[in-house]
C-alpha atoms as a printed R data frame, in Angstrom:
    type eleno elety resid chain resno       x       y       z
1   ATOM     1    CA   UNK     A     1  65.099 -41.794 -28.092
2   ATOM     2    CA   UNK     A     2  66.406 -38.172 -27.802
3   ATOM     3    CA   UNK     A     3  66.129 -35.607 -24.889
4   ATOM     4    CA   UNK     A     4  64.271 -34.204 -27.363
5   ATOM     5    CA   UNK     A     5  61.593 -36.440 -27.345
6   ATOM     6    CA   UNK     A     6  61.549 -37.280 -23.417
7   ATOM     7    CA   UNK     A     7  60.678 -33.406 -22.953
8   ATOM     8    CA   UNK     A     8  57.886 -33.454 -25.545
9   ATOM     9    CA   UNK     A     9  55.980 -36.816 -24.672
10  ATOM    10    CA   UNK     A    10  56.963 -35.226 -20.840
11  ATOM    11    CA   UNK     A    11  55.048 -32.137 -21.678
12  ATOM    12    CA   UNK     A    12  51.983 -34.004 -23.395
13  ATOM    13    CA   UNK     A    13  51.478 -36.092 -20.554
14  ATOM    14    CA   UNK     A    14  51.642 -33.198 -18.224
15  ATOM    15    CA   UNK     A    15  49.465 -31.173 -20.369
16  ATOM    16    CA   UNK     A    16  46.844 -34.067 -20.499
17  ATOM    17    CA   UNK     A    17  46.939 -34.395 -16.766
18  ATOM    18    CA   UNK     A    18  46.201 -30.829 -16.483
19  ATOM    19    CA   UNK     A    19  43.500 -30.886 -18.762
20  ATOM    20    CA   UNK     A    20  42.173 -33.967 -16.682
21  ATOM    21    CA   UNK     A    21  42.504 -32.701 -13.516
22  ATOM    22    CA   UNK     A    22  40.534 -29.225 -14.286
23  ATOM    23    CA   UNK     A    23  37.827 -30.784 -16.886
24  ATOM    24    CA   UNK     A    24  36.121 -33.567 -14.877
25  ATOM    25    CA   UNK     A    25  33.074 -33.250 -16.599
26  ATOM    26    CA   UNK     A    26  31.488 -35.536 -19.529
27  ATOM    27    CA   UNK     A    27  31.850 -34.035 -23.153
28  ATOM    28    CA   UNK     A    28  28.369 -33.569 -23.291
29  ATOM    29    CA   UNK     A    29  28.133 -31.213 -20.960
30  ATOM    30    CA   UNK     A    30  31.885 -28.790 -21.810
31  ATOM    31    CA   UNK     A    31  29.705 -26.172 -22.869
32  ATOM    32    CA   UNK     A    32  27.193 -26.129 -20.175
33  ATOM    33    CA   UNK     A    33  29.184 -23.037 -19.041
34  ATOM    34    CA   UNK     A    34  31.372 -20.545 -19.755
35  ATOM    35    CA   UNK     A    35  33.655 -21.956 -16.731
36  ATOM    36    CA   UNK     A    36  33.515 -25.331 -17.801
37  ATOM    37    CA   UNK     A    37  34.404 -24.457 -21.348
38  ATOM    38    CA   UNK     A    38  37.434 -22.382 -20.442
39  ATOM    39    CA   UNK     A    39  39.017 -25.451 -18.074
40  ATOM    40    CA   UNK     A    40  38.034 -27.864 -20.712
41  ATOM    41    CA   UNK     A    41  39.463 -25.612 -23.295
42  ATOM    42    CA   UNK     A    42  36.566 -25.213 -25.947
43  ATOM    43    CA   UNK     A    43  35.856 -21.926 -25.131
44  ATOM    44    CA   UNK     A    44  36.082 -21.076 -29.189
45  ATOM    45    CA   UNK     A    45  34.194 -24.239 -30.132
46  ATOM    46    CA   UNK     A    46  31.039 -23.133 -27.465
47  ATOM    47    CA   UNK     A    47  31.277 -19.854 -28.227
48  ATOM    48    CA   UNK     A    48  27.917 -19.685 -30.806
49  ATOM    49    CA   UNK     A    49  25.929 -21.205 -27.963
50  ATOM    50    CA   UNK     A    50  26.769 -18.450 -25.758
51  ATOM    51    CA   UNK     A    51  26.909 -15.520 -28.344
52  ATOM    52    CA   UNK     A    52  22.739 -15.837 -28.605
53  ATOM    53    CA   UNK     A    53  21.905 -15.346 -25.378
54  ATOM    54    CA   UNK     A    54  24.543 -12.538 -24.806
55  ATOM    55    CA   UNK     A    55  23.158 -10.584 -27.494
56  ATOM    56    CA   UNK     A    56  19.289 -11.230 -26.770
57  ATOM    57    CA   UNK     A    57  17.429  -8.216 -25.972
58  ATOM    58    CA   UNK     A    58  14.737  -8.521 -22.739
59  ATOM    59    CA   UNK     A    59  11.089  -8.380 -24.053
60  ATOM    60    CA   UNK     A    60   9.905  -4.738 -22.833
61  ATOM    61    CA   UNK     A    61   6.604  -5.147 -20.857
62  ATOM    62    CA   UNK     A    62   4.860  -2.484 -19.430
63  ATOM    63    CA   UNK     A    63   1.031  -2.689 -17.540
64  ATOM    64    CA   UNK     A    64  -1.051   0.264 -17.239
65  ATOM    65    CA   UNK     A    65  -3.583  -0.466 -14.546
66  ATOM    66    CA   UNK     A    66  -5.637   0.879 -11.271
67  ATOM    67    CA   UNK     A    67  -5.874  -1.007  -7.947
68  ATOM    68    CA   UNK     A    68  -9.095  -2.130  -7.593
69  ATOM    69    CA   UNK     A    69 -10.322  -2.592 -11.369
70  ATOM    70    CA   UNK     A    70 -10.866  -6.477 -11.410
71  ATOM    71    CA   UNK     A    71  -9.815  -7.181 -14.341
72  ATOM    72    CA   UNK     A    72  -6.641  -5.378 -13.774
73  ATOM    73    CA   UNK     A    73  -6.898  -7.919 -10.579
74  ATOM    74    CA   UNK     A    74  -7.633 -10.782 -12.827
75  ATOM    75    CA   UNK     A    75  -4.942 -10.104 -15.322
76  ATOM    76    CA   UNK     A    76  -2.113 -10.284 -12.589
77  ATOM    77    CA   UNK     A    77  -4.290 -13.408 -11.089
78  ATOM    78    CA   UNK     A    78  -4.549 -15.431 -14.552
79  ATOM    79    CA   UNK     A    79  -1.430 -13.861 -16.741
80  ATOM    80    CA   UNK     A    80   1.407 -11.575 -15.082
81  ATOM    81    CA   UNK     A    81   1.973 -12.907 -12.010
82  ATOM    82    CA   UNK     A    82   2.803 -16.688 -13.116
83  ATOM    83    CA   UNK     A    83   4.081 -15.579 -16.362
84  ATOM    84    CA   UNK     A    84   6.561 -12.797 -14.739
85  ATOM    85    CA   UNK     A    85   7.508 -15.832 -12.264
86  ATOM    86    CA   UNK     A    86   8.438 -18.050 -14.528
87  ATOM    87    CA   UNK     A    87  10.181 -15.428 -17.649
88  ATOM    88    CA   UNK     A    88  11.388 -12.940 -15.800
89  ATOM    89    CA   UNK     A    89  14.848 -13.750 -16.911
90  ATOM    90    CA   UNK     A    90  13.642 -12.407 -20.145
91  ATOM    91    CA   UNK     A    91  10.990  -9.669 -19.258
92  ATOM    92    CA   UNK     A    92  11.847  -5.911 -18.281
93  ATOM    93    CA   UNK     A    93   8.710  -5.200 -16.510
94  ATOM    94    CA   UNK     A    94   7.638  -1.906 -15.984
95  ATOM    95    CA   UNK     A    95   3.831  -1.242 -13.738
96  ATOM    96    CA   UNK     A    96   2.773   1.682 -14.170
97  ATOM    97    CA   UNK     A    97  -0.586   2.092 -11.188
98  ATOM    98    CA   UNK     A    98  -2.942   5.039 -12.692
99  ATOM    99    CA   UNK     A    99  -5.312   3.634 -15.254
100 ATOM   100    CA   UNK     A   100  -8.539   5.495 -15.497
101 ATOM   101    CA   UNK     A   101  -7.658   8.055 -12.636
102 ATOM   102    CA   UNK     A   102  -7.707  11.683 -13.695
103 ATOM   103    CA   UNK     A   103  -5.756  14.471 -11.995
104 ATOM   104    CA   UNK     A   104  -6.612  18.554 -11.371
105 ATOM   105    CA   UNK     A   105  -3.870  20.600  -9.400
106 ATOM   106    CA   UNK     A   106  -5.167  22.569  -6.337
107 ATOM   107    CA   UNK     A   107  -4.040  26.087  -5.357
108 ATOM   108    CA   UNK     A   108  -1.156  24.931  -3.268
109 ATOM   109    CA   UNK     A   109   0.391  23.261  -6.188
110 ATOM   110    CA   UNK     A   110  -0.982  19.488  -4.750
111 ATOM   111    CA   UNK     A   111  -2.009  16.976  -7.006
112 ATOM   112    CA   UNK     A   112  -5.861  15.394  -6.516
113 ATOM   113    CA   UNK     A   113  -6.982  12.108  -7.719
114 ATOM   114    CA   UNK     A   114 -10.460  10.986  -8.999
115 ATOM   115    CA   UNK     A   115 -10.331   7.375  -9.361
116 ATOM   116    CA   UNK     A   116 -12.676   5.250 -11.250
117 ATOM   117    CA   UNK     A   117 -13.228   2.453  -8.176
118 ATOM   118    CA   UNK     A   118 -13.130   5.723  -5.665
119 ATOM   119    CA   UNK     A   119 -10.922   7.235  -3.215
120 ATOM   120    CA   UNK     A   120  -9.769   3.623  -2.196
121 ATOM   121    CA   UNK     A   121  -8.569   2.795  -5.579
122 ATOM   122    CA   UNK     A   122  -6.629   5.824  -5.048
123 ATOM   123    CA   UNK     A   123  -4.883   5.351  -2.040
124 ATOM   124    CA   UNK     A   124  -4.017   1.661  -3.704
125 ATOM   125    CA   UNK     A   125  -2.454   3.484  -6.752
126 ATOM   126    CA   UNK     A   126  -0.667   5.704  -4.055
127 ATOM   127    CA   UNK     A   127   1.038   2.468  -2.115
128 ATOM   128    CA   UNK     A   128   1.697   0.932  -5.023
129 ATOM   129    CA   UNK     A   129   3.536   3.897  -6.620
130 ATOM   130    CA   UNK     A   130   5.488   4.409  -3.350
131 ATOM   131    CA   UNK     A   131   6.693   0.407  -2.867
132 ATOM   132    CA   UNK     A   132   8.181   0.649  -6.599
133 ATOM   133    CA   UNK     A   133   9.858   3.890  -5.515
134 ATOM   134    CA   UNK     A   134  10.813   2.362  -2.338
135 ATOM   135    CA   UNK     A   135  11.485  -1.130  -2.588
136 ATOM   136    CA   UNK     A   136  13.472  -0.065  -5.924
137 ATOM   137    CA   UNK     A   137  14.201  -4.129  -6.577
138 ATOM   138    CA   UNK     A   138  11.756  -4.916  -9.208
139 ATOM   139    CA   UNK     A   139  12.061  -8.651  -7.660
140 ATOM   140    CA   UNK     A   140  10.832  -7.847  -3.974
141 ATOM   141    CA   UNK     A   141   8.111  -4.774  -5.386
142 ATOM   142    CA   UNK     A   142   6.317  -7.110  -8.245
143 ATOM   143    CA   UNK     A   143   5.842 -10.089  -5.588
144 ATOM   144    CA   UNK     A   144   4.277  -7.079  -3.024
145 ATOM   145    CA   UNK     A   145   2.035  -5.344  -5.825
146 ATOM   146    CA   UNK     A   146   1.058  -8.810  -7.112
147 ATOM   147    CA   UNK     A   147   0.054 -10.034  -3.713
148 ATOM   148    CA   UNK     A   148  -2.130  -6.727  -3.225
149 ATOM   149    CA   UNK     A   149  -3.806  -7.258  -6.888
150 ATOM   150    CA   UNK     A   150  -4.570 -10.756  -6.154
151 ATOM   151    CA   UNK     A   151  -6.550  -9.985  -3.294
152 ATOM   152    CA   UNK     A   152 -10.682  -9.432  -3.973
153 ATOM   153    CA   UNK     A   153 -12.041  -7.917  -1.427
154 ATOM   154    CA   UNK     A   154  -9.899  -6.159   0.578
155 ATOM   155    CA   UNK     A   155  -9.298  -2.383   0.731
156 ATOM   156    CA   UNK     A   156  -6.102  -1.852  -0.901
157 ATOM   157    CA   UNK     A   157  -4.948  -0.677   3.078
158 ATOM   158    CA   UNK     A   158  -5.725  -4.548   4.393
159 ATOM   159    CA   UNK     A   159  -4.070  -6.024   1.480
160 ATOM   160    CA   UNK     A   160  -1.071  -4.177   1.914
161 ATOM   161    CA   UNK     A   161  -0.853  -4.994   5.588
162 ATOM   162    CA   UNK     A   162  -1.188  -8.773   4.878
163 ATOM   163    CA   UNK     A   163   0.846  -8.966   1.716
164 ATOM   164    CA   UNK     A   164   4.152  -7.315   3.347
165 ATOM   165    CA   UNK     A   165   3.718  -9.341   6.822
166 ATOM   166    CA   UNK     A   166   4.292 -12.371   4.625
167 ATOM   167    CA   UNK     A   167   6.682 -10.868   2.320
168 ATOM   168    CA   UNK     A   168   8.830  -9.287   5.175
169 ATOM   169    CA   UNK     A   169   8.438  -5.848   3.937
170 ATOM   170    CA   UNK     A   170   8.140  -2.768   6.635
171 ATOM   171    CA   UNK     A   171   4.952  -1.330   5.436
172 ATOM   172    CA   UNK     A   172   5.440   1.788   7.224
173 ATOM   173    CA   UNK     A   173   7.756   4.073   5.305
174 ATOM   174    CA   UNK     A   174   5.361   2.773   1.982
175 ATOM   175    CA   UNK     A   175   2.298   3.912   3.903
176 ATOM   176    CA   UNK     A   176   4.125   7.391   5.015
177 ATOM   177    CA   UNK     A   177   4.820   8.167   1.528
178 ATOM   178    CA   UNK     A   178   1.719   7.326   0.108
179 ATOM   179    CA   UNK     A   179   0.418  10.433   1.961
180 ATOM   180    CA   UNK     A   180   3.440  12.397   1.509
181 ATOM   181    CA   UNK     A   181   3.857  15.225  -1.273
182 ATOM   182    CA   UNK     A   182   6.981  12.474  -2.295
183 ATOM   183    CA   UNK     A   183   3.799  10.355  -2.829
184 ATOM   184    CA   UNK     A   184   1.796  12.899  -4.197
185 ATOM   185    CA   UNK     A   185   4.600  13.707  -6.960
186 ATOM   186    CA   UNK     A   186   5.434  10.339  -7.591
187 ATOM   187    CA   UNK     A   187   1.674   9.166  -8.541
188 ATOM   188    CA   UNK     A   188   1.556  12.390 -10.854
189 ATOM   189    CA   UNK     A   189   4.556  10.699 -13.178
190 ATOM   190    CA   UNK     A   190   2.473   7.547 -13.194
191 ATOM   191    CA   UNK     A   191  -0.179   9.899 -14.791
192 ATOM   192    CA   UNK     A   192   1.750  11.353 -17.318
193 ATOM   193    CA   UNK     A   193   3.280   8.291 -18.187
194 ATOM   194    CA   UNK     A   194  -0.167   7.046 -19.049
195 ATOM   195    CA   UNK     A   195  -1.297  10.217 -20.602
196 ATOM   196    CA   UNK     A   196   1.981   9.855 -22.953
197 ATOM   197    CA   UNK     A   197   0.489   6.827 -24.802
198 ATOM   198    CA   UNK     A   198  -0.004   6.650 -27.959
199 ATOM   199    CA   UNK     A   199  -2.254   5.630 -28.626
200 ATOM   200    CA   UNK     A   200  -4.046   6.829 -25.551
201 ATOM   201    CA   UNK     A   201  -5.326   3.976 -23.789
202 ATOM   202    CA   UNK     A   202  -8.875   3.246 -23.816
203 ATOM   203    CA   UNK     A   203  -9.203   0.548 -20.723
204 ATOM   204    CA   UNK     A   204  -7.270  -1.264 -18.454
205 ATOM   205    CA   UNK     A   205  -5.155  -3.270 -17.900
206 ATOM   206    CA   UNK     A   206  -3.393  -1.754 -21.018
207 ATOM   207    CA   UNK     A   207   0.099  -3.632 -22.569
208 ATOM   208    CA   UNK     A   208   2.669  -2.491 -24.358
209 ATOM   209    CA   UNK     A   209   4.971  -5.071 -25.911
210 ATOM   210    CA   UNK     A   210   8.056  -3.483 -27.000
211 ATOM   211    CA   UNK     A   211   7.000  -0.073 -26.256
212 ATOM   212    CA   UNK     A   212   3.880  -0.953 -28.507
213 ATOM   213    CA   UNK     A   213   0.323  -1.531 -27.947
214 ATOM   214    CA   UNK     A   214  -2.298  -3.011 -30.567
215 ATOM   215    CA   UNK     A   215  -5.741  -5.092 -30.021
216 ATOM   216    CA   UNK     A   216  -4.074  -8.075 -31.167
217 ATOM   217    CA   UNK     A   217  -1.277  -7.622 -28.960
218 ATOM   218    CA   UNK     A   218  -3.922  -6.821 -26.025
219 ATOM   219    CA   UNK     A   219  -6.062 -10.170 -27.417
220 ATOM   220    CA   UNK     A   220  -3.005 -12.343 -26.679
221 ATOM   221    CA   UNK     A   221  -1.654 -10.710 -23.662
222 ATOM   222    CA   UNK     A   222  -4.939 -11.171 -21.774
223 ATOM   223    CA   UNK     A   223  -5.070 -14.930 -23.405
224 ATOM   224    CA   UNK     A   224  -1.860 -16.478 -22.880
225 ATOM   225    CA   UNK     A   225   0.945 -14.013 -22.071
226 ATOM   226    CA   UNK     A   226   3.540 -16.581 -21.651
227 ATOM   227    CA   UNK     A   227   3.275 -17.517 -25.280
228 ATOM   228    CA   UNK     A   228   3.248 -13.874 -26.509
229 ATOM   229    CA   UNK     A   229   6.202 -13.376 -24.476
230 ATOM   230    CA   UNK     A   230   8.266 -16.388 -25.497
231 ATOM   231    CA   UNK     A   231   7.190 -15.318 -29.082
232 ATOM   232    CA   UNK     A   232   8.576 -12.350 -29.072
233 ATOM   233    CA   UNK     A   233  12.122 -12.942 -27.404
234 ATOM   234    CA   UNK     A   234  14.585 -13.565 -29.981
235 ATOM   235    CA   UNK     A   235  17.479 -15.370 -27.388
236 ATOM   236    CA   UNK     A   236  18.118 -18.860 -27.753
237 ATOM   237    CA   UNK     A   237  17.817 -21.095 -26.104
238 ATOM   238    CA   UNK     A   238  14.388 -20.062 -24.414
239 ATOM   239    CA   UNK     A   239  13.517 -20.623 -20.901
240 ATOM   240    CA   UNK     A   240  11.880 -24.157 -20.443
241 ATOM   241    CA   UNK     A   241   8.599 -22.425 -19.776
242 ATOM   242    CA   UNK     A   242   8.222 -21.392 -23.494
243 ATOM   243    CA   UNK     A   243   7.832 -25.102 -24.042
244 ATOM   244    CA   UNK     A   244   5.242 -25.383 -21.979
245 ATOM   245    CA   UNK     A   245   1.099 -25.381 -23.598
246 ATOM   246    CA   UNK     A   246  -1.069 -22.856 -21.474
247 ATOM   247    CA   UNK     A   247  -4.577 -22.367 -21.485
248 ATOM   248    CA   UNK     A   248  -6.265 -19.754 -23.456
249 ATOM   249    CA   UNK     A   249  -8.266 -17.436 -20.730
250 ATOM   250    CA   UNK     A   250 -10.752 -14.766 -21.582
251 ATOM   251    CA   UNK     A   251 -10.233 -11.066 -20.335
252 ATOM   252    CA   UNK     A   252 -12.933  -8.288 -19.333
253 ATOM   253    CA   UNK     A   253 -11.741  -4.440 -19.587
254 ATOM   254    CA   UNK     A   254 -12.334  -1.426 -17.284
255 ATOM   255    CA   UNK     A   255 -13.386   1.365 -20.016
């Protein structure tokens, strides 16, 4: 045998035991990650199972709604709230707290809301508004709202108190702005933000899928929005909650 090949079979061996020592995982599982592909050294071969989910856009779903309508309440009760929970790896959620409200300008240049539910349903709209603007993290606002919206019968002020003692939020600075001219401004771009659709809305809660809104989109939001979510997202593979059944559920609107 030549030095030759003593320094190649030495260089296999120490290549294998390299490859070894980093890639102590079963074949079955080399692409499980990008990390695991790279110190396993398929990166190339895995490379189509990552490439769909890099490329996959997030569905785009934005809620039009007012505090205290209840079916806006039973909307986040029997759709968002579990659905949002469970996709929101694939959901860019936008809430959007105006609904039926309508705005008139006073002398001094503030902005004052009629609300559909009355003045309550306002001031719900208002803390709403200010938590998104606030809380900013769309993952410690949506659990807040949704706790509010699942609530029946208490003023929109009650629910807010109990919803961020168990969330850990400071309520205070949310409550300050909601009576603030921040506050005041901020609800005003929720209303022309609803007063942009098009088509104008006609109820709540009102969907847009995609920056789109239909009745049959509406007829399957309100019926199973997991489905109509998991039908629209193009990524593969899809979250193990798109392979879950779940029940159809009937919807009431606030005209």
């Amino acid at each position: 045998m030549t030095k030759l090949h003593i320094v190649v079979i030495f260089a296999l061996v120490a290549f294998a035991t390299s490859l070894e020592n980093k890639c102590n995982v079963p074949p079955e599982f080399w692409c499980s990650s990008e990390e695991v592909a790279r110190d396993c050294q398929v990166t190339e071969q895995c490379h189509r199972y990552y490439e769909p989910k890099a490329k996959a856009d997030k569905v785009q779903l934005t809620l039009y709604f007012e505090s205290l309508c209840p079916d806006c309440k039973n909307f986040f009760r029997s759709q968002l709230t579990k659905t949002y929970t469970a996709l929101s790896d694939i959901i860019n959620l936008t809430l959007v707290p105006y609904g039926n409200a309508r705005e008139e300008k006073d002398a001094s240049g503030k902005w004052n809301y009629t609300c559909q539910h009355g003045e309550d349903e306002c001031v719900g709209n208002l803390i709403e508004t200010c938590a998104i603007h606030l809380l900013k993290n769309i993952s410690v606002y949506f659990p807040f709202i949704s706790c509010i919206e699942h609530d029946q019968f208490g003023t929109p002020q009650f629910s807010a108190k109990k919803c961020a003692k168990q969330q850990g939020i400071d309520l205070q600075p949310i409550m300050d702005c909601s009576t603030s001219s921040l506050g005041n401004s901020l609800e005003h771009q929720m209303a022309l933000k609803t007063e942009a659709l098009n088509p104008p809305h006609k109820y709540v809660p009102w969907v847009t899928l995609n920056g789109v809104h239909t009745e049959e989109i509406e007829k399957k939001a309100e019926a199973d929005l997991t489905a109509l979510i998991c039908d629209t997202y193009k990524g593969s593979p899809k979250p193990a909650a798109c392979n879950k059944k779940t029940g159809l559920h009937h919807s009431w609107r606030e005209f």
